[in-house]
Amino acid sequence: MIPRRYERIKQVLAQRQPDLTVLMEDVHKPHNLSAIMRTCDAVGIFAVHAVNRYSETPTYSQVAQGSEKWVKLHSYPEIKTAIKHLQQQQYRVYAAHLSEIAIDYREVDYTLPTAILLGTEKWGVTDEAADLVDGHIIIPMQGMVQSLNVSVANAVVLFEAQRQRLQAGFYDQVRLTPEIYQQTAFEWGYPEIAAMYYRQGKTYPQLGEQGEILPS
Ligand code: SAM
């Protein structure tokens, strides 16, 4: 890895937000999935979560521009498991959902650990998920059409979260644990070697100042 690349990796990892995430409920169209991943990367999301009854392996379109490589994806068999898992990790899960009880998305404090639940393109958030979450948020609409495209809704909410976190100085300090930071720097810098170490169940070697692999 050339030193300039390592600098870039460090710069991006230093701004990753481990306590801000997105949970997708059956969002299955490749262009939507890709646009969501790209926005997540842009605001510094480290990992996203998904439940997908349509296919096990997500397919990305050109829209992602490779951003799926920089944002981890955790999959779950059912929405209940995903929501409970996030809540156990102290996330407050908000469904972006056009319901009677939804509050304006700008009223939420996104500096607290937050997960945004996005619903499927056609049917929105399921009743089961809507009941399990900690609250509903809505992006006010003044047009003839009732809802936004799911990836657009994601971007609107996440850039509000980014605004609040910028103001709170969350991008000025490294927020990943040193272990996750080191591990991810290695995976991003040396993906093939990392995959080999992973297959062999071995821990990654340390990286030097310039991003070079140090002998163990
Ligand atoms: N017919 C669906 C419904 O009634 O929910 C519309 C689904 S919309 C195309 C896809 C997803 O985008 C929704 O489930 C929601 O997560 C998000 N979304 C779209 N517009 C939104 C808005 N104005 N406020 C909050 N979320 C929105």
mmCIF file of C-alpha atoms and ligand atoms in Angstrom:
data_model
loop_
_atom_site.group_PDB
_atom_site.id
_atom_site.type_symbol
_atom_site.label_atom_id
_atom_site.label_comp_id
_atom_site.label_asym_id
_atom_site.label_seq_id
_atom_site.Cartn_x
_atom_site.Cartn_y
_atom_site.Cartn_z
ATOM 1 C CA MET A 1 0.000 0.000 0.000
ATOM 2 C CA ILE A 2 1.409 3.399 -0.882
ATOM 3 C CA PRO A 3 1.732 5.874 2.047
ATOM 4 C CA ARG A 4 -0.798 8.285 0.466
ATOM 5 C CA ARG A 5 -3.419 5.549 0.440
ATOM 6 C CA TYR A 6 -2.703 4.751 4.084
ATOM 7 C CA GLU A 7 -3.087 8.433 4.979
ATOM 8 C CA ARG A 8 -6.504 8.465 3.297
ATOM 9 C CA ILE A 9 -7.596 5.286 5.100
ATOM 10 C CA LYS A 10 -6.546 6.753 8.456
ATOM 11 C CA GLN A 11 -8.332 10.022 7.707
ATOM 12 C CA VAL A 12 -11.588 8.207 6.902
ATOM 13 C CA LEU A 13 -11.370 5.775 9.823
ATOM 14 C CA ALA A 14 -10.722 8.682 12.196
ATOM 15 C CA GLN A 15 -14.166 10.030 11.305
ATOM 16 C CA ARG A 16 -16.174 6.797 11.347
ATOM 17 C CA GLN A 17 -19.187 6.888 13.670
ATOM 18 C CA PRO A 18 -19.664 3.464 15.279
ATOM 19 C CA ASP A 19 -22.847 4.557 17.074
ATOM 20 C CA LEU A 20 -24.815 5.766 14.059
ATOM 21 C CA THR A 21 -26.314 3.184 11.736
ATOM 22 C CA VAL A 22 -29.061 2.229 9.339
ATOM 23 C CA LEU A 23 -31.269 -0.863 9.383
ATOM 24 C CA MET A 24 -32.864 -1.771 6.063
ATOM 25 C CA GLU A 25 -36.036 -3.833 6.073
ATOM 26 C CA ASP A 26 -36.256 -5.665 2.762
ATOM 27 C CA VAL A 27 -34.760 -2.839 0.733
ATOM 28 C CA HIS A 28 -33.845 -4.975 -2.246
ATOM 29 C CA LYS A 29 -33.474 -2.874 -5.396
ATOM 30 C CA PRO A 30 -29.743 -2.700 -6.206
ATOM 31 C CA HIS A 31 -29.799 1.010 -7.069
ATOM 32 C CA ASN A 32 -31.470 1.884 -3.745
ATOM 33 C CA LEU A 33 -29.173 -0.336 -1.736
ATOM 34 C CA SER A 34 -26.181 1.185 -3.506
ATOM 35 C CA ALA A 35 -27.314 4.765 -3.013
ATOM 36 C CA ILE A 36 -27.935 4.055 0.696
ATOM 37 C CA MET A 37 -24.448 2.558 1.125
ATOM 38 C CA ARG A 38 -22.881 5.520 -0.636
ATOM 39 C CA THR A 39 -24.597 8.024 1.652
ATOM 40 C CA CYS A 40 -23.673 5.945 4.710
ATOM 41 C CA ASP A 41 -20.025 6.056 3.646
ATOM 42 C CA ALA A 42 -20.291 9.809 3.052
ATOM 43 C CA VAL A 43 -21.479 10.592 6.589
ATOM 44 C CA GLY A 44 -19.014 8.202 8.213
ATOM 45 C CA ILE A 45 -21.201 5.218 9.046
ATOM 46 C CA PHE A 46 -19.076 2.213 9.932
ATOM 47 C CA ALA A 47 -21.597 -0.611 9.541
ATOM 48 C CA VAL A 48 -25.182 -1.042 8.377
ATOM 49 C CA HIS A 49 -27.728 -3.757 9.117
ATOM 50 C CA ALA A 50 -30.202 -5.471 6.836
ATOM 51 C CA VAL A 51 -32.990 -7.988 6.766
ATOM 52 C CA ASN A 52 -33.713 -9.272 3.295
ATOM 53 C CA ARG A 53 -36.314 -11.840 2.467
ATOM 54 C CA TYR A 54 -35.754 -11.465 -1.266
ATOM 55 C CA SER A 55 -32.141 -12.551 -1.576
ATOM 56 C CA GLU A 56 -29.320 -13.528 0.734
ATOM 57 C CA THR A 57 -26.590 -11.736 -1.167
ATOM 58 C CA PRO A 58 -27.140 -8.055 -1.828
ATOM 59 C CA THR A 59 -26.492 -6.842 -5.355
ATOM 60 C CA TYR A 60 -25.052 -3.405 -5.793
ATOM 61 C CA SER A 61 -25.279 -1.164 -8.829
ATOM 62 C CA GLN A 62 -22.770 1.321 -10.262
ATOM 63 C CA VAL A 63 -24.373 3.952 -8.034
ATOM 64 C CA ALA A 64 -22.438 2.563 -5.054
ATOM 65 C CA GLN A 65 -19.104 3.549 -6.676
ATOM 66 C CA GLY A 66 -17.477 0.858 -4.561
ATOM 67 C CA SER A 67 -18.730 2.349 -1.275
ATOM 68 C CA GLU A 68 -20.006 -1.097 -0.218
ATOM 69 C CA LYS A 69 -16.335 -1.965 0.335
ATOM 70 C CA TRP A 70 -16.004 0.687 3.045
ATOM 71 C CA VAL A 71 -19.213 0.054 4.979
ATOM 72 C CA LYS A 72 -19.744 -3.304 6.700
ATOM 73 C CA LEU A 73 -23.079 -5.043 6.209
ATOM 74 C CA HIS A 74 -24.618 -7.259 8.907
ATOM 75 C CA SER A 75 -27.527 -9.446 7.810
ATOM 76 C CA TYR A 76 -30.282 -10.916 9.973
ATOM 77 C CA PRO A 77 -32.923 -13.554 9.222
ATOM 78 C CA GLU A 78 -35.761 -11.492 10.681
ATOM 79 C CA ILE A 79 -36.494 -7.899 11.628
ATOM 80 C CA LYS A 80 -37.273 -8.713 15.263
ATOM 81 C CA THR A 81 -33.763 -10.114 15.804
ATOM 82 C CA ALA A 82 -32.139 -7.106 14.143
ATOM 83 C CA ILE A 83 -34.046 -4.519 16.184
ATOM 84 C CA LYS A 84 -33.510 -6.380 19.478
ATOM 85 C CA HIS A 85 -29.802 -6.756 18.714
ATOM 86 C CA LEU A 86 -29.406 -3.014 18.127
ATOM 87 C CA GLN A 87 -31.448 -2.094 21.196
ATOM 88 C CA GLN A 88 -29.297 -4.393 23.342
ATOM 89 C CA GLN A 89 -26.282 -2.434 22.061
ATOM 90 C CA GLN A 90 -27.957 0.738 23.441
ATOM 91 C CA TYR A 91 -29.065 2.101 20.053
ATOM 92 C CA ARG A 92 -32.339 3.949 19.925
ATOM 93 C CA VAL A 93 -34.047 2.645 16.821
ATOM 94 C CA TYR A 94 -36.186 5.140 14.888
ATOM 95 C CA ALA A 95 -38.355 3.986 12.016
ATOM 96 C CA ALA A 96 -38.518 6.413 9.119
ATOM 97 C CA HIS A 97 -42.215 5.792 8.812
ATOM 98 C CA LEU A 98 -45.200 7.780 7.637
ATOM 99 C CA SER A 99 -47.362 7.093 10.676
ATOM 100 C CA GLU A 100 -49.712 9.080 12.899
ATOM 101 C CA ILE A 101 -47.242 9.061 15.794
ATOM 102 C CA ALA A 102 -44.168 10.067 13.766
ATOM 103 C CA ILE A 103 -42.244 13.147 14.899
ATOM 104 C CA ASP A 104 -40.301 15.508 12.646
ATOM 105 C CA TYR A 105 -36.905 13.865 11.954
ATOM 106 C CA ARG A 106 -35.118 17.061 13.103
ATOM 107 C CA GLU A 107 -36.446 16.637 16.652
ATOM 108 C CA VAL A 108 -34.279 13.588 17.313
ATOM 109 C CA ASP A 109 -30.935 13.881 19.143
ATOM 110 C CA TYR A 110 -28.609 11.998 16.771
ATOM 111 C CA THR A 111 -25.613 12.446 19.029
ATOM 112 C CA LEU A 112 -26.997 9.519 21.035
ATOM 113 C CA PRO A 113 -26.454 6.011 19.635
ATOM 114 C CA THR A 114 -29.026 5.897 16.825
ATOM 115 C CA ALA A 115 -30.240 3.435 14.213
ATOM 116 C CA ILE A 116 -32.563 4.523 11.411
ATOM 117 C CA LEU A 117 -34.948 1.857 10.158
ATOM 118 C CA LEU A 118 -35.856 2.183 6.474
ATOM 119 C CA GLY A 119 -38.811 0.338 4.984
ATOM 120 C CA THR A 120 -39.260 -1.518 1.775
ATOM 121 C CA GLU A 121 -39.752 0.429 -1.469
ATOM 122 C CA LYS A 122 -43.350 -0.630 -1.958
ATOM 123 C CA TRP A 123 -44.878 -1.302 1.448
ATOM 124 C CA GLY A 124 -42.742 0.728 3.843
ATOM 125 C CA VAL A 125 -41.906 -0.418 7.391
ATOM 126 C CA THR A 126 -43.846 -3.534 8.501
ATOM 127 C CA ASP A 127 -46.314 -3.323 11.418
ATOM 128 C CA GLU A 128 -44.121 -5.716 13.390
ATOM 129 C CA ALA A 129 -41.076 -3.449 13.061
ATOM 130 C CA ALA A 130 -43.091 -0.273 13.667
ATOM 131 C CA ASP A 131 -44.241 -1.738 17.015
ATOM 132 C CA LEU A 132 -40.776 -2.783 18.140
ATOM 133 C CA VAL A 133 -38.850 0.448 17.532
ATOM 134 C CA ASP A 134 -38.311 3.331 19.977
ATOM 135 C CA GLY A 135 -40.027 5.950 17.835
ATOM 136 C CA HIS A 136 -41.126 6.985 14.350
ATOM 137 C CA ILE A 137 -39.724 9.904 12.368
ATOM 138 C CA ILE A 138 -41.111 11.638 9.323
ATOM 139 C CA ILE A 139 -39.676 14.005 6.745
ATOM 140 C CA PRO A 140 -42.480 16.519 6.181
ATOM 141 C CA MET A 141 -43.851 16.413 2.640
ATOM 142 C CA GLN A 142 -45.647 19.272 0.903
ATOM 143 C CA GLY A 143 -46.101 17.800 -2.569
ATOM 144 C CA MET A 144 -48.663 15.639 -4.299
ATOM 145 C CA VAL A 145 -46.604 12.486 -3.763
ATOM 146 C CA GLN A 146 -46.819 10.943 -0.295
ATOM 147 C CA SER A 147 -43.273 9.615 0.138
ATOM 148 C CA LEU A 148 -39.661 10.002 -0.953
ATOM 149 C CA ASN A 149 -37.505 7.357 -2.552
ATOM 150 C CA VAL A 150 -36.007 5.294 0.281
ATOM 151 C CA SER A 151 -32.412 6.291 -0.495
ATOM 152 C CA VAL A 152 -33.383 9.964 -0.583
ATOM 153 C CA ALA A 153 -35.151 9.655 2.786
ATOM 154 C CA ASN A 154 -32.010 7.993 4.155
ATOM 155 C CA ALA A 155 -29.836 10.863 2.925
ATOM 156 C CA VAL A 156 -32.089 13.552 4.376
ATOM 157 C CA VAL A 157 -32.054 11.960 7.850
ATOM 158 C CA LEU A 158 -28.364 11.068 7.833
ATOM 159 C CA PHE A 159 -27.226 14.548 6.852
ATOM 160 C CA GLU A 160 -29.215 15.943 9.790
ATOM 161 C CA ALA A 161 -27.405 13.411 11.990
ATOM 162 C CA GLN A 162 -24.103 14.497 10.438
ATOM 163 C CA ARG A 163 -24.947 18.184 11.077
ATOM 164 C CA GLN A 164 -25.616 17.509 14.752
ATOM 165 C CA ARG A 165 -22.509 15.358 15.131
ATOM 166 C CA LEU A 166 -20.289 17.921 13.390
ATOM 167 C CA GLN A 167 -21.576 20.539 15.808
ATOM 168 C CA ALA A 168 -20.859 18.223 18.752
ATOM 169 C CA GLY A 169 -17.285 17.606 17.533
ATOM 170 C CA PHE A 170 -17.887 13.906 16.852
ATOM 171 C CA TYR A 171 -15.756 13.985 13.693
ATOM 172 C CA ASP A 172 -12.799 15.589 15.468
ATOM 173 C CA GLN A 173 -11.820 12.578 17.535
ATOM 174 C CA VAL A 174 -11.320 8.901 16.687
ATOM 175 C CA ARG A 175 -14.442 7.055 17.816
ATOM 176 C CA LEU A 176 -13.582 3.488 16.807
ATOM 177 C CA THR A 177 -11.856 1.325 19.417
ATOM 178 C CA PRO A 178 -8.092 0.917 18.727
ATOM 179 C CA GLU A 179 -8.685 -2.792 17.919
ATOM 180 C CA ILE A 180 -11.414 -2.124 15.341
ATOM 181 C CA TYR A 181 -9.419 0.793 13.909
ATOM 182 C CA GLN A 182 -6.274 -1.353 13.387
ATOM 183 C CA GLN A 183 -8.229 -4.315 12.070
ATOM 184 C CA THR A 184 -10.177 -2.223 9.564
ATOM 185 C CA ALA A 185 -7.076 -0.326 8.422
ATOM 186 C CA PHE A 186 -5.499 -3.668 7.575
ATOM 187 C CA GLU A 187 -8.629 -4.959 5.784
ATOM 188 C CA TRP A 188 -8.953 -1.772 3.727
ATOM 189 C CA GLY A 189 -5.254 -1.562 2.919
ATOM 190 C CA TYR A 190 -4.646 -5.232 2.189
ATOM 191 C CA PRO A 191 -8.023 -6.851 1.362
ATOM 192 C CA GLU A 192 -6.607 -10.029 -0.198
ATOM 193 C CA ILE A 193 -4.069 -10.665 2.547
ATOM 194 C CA ALA A 194 -6.728 -9.900 5.184
ATOM 195 C CA ALA A 195 -9.064 -12.474 3.594
ATOM 196 C CA MET A 196 -6.267 -15.052 3.706
ATOM 197 C CA TYR A 197 -5.550 -14.369 7.400
ATOM 198 C CA TYR A 198 -9.297 -14.508 8.111
ATOM 199 C CA ARG A 199 -9.668 -17.901 6.363
ATOM 200 C CA GLN A 200 -6.746 -19.243 8.384
ATOM 201 C CA GLY A 201 -8.194 -17.853 11.629
ATOM 202 C CA LYS A 202 -5.041 -15.805 12.258
ATOM 203 C CA THR A 203 -4.827 -12.284 13.680
ATOM 204 C CA TYR A 204 -3.629 -9.592 11.296
ATOM 205 C CA PRO A 205 -0.055 -8.309 11.513
ATOM 206 C CA GLN A 206 0.629 -4.754 12.731
ATOM 207 C CA LEU A 207 1.048 -1.881 10.278
ATOM 208 C CA GLY A 208 3.997 0.512 10.415
ATOM 209 C CA GLU A 209 3.976 4.314 10.177
ATOM 210 C CA GLN A 210 3.734 4.253 6.379
ATOM 211 C CA GLY A 211 1.157 1.455 6.270
ATOM 212 C CA GLU A 212 3.736 -1.266 5.630
ATOM 213 C CA ILE A 213 3.217 -4.730 7.110
ATOM 214 C CA LEU A 214 5.533 -5.181 10.085
ATOM 215 C CA PRO A 215 7.203 -8.574 10.500
ATOM 216 C CA SER A 216 5.698 -10.525 13.375
HETATM 217 N N1 SAM B 1 -45.951 3.157 0.520
HETATM 218 C C1 SAM B 1 -44.864 3.167 1.452
HETATM 219 C C2 SAM B 1 -45.330 3.608 2.832
HETATM 220 O O1 SAM B 1 -46.507 3.939 2.971
HETATM 221 O O2 SAM B 1 -44.547 3.621 3.769
HETATM 222 C C3 SAM B 1 -43.805 4.089 0.916
HETATM 223 C C4 SAM B 1 -42.462 3.539 1.130
HETATM 224 S S1 SAM B 1 -41.162 4.715 0.796
HETATM 225 C C5 SAM B 1 -41.075 4.713 -0.929
HETATM 226 C C6 SAM B 1 -39.790 3.754 1.283
HETATM 227 C C7 SAM B 1 -39.224 4.105 2.652
HETATM 228 O O3 SAM B 1 -38.607 5.376 2.586
HETATM 229 C C8 SAM B 1 -40.198 4.201 3.790
HETATM 230 O O4 SAM B 1 -40.500 2.956 4.363
HETATM 231 C C9 SAM B 1 -39.459 5.109 4.758
HETATM 232 O O5 SAM B 1 -38.521 4.347 5.507
HETATM 233 C C10 SAM B 1 -38.721 6.059 3.836
HETATM 234 N N2 SAM B 1 -39.452 7.320 3.593
HETATM 235 C C11 SAM B 1 -39.840 7.799 2.398
HETATM 236 N N3 SAM B 1 -40.414 9.005 2.543
HETATM 237 C C12 SAM B 1 -40.382 9.290 3.865
HETATM 238 C C13 SAM B 1 -40.814 10.413 4.647
HETATM 239 N N4 SAM B 1 -41.394 11.472 4.087
HETATM 240 N N5 SAM B 1 -40.612 10.371 5.972
HETATM 241 C C14 SAM B 1 -40.011 9.307 6.558
HETATM 242 N N6 SAM B 1 -39.584 8.240 5.868
HETATM 243 C C15 SAM B 1 -39.763 8.221 4.546
#
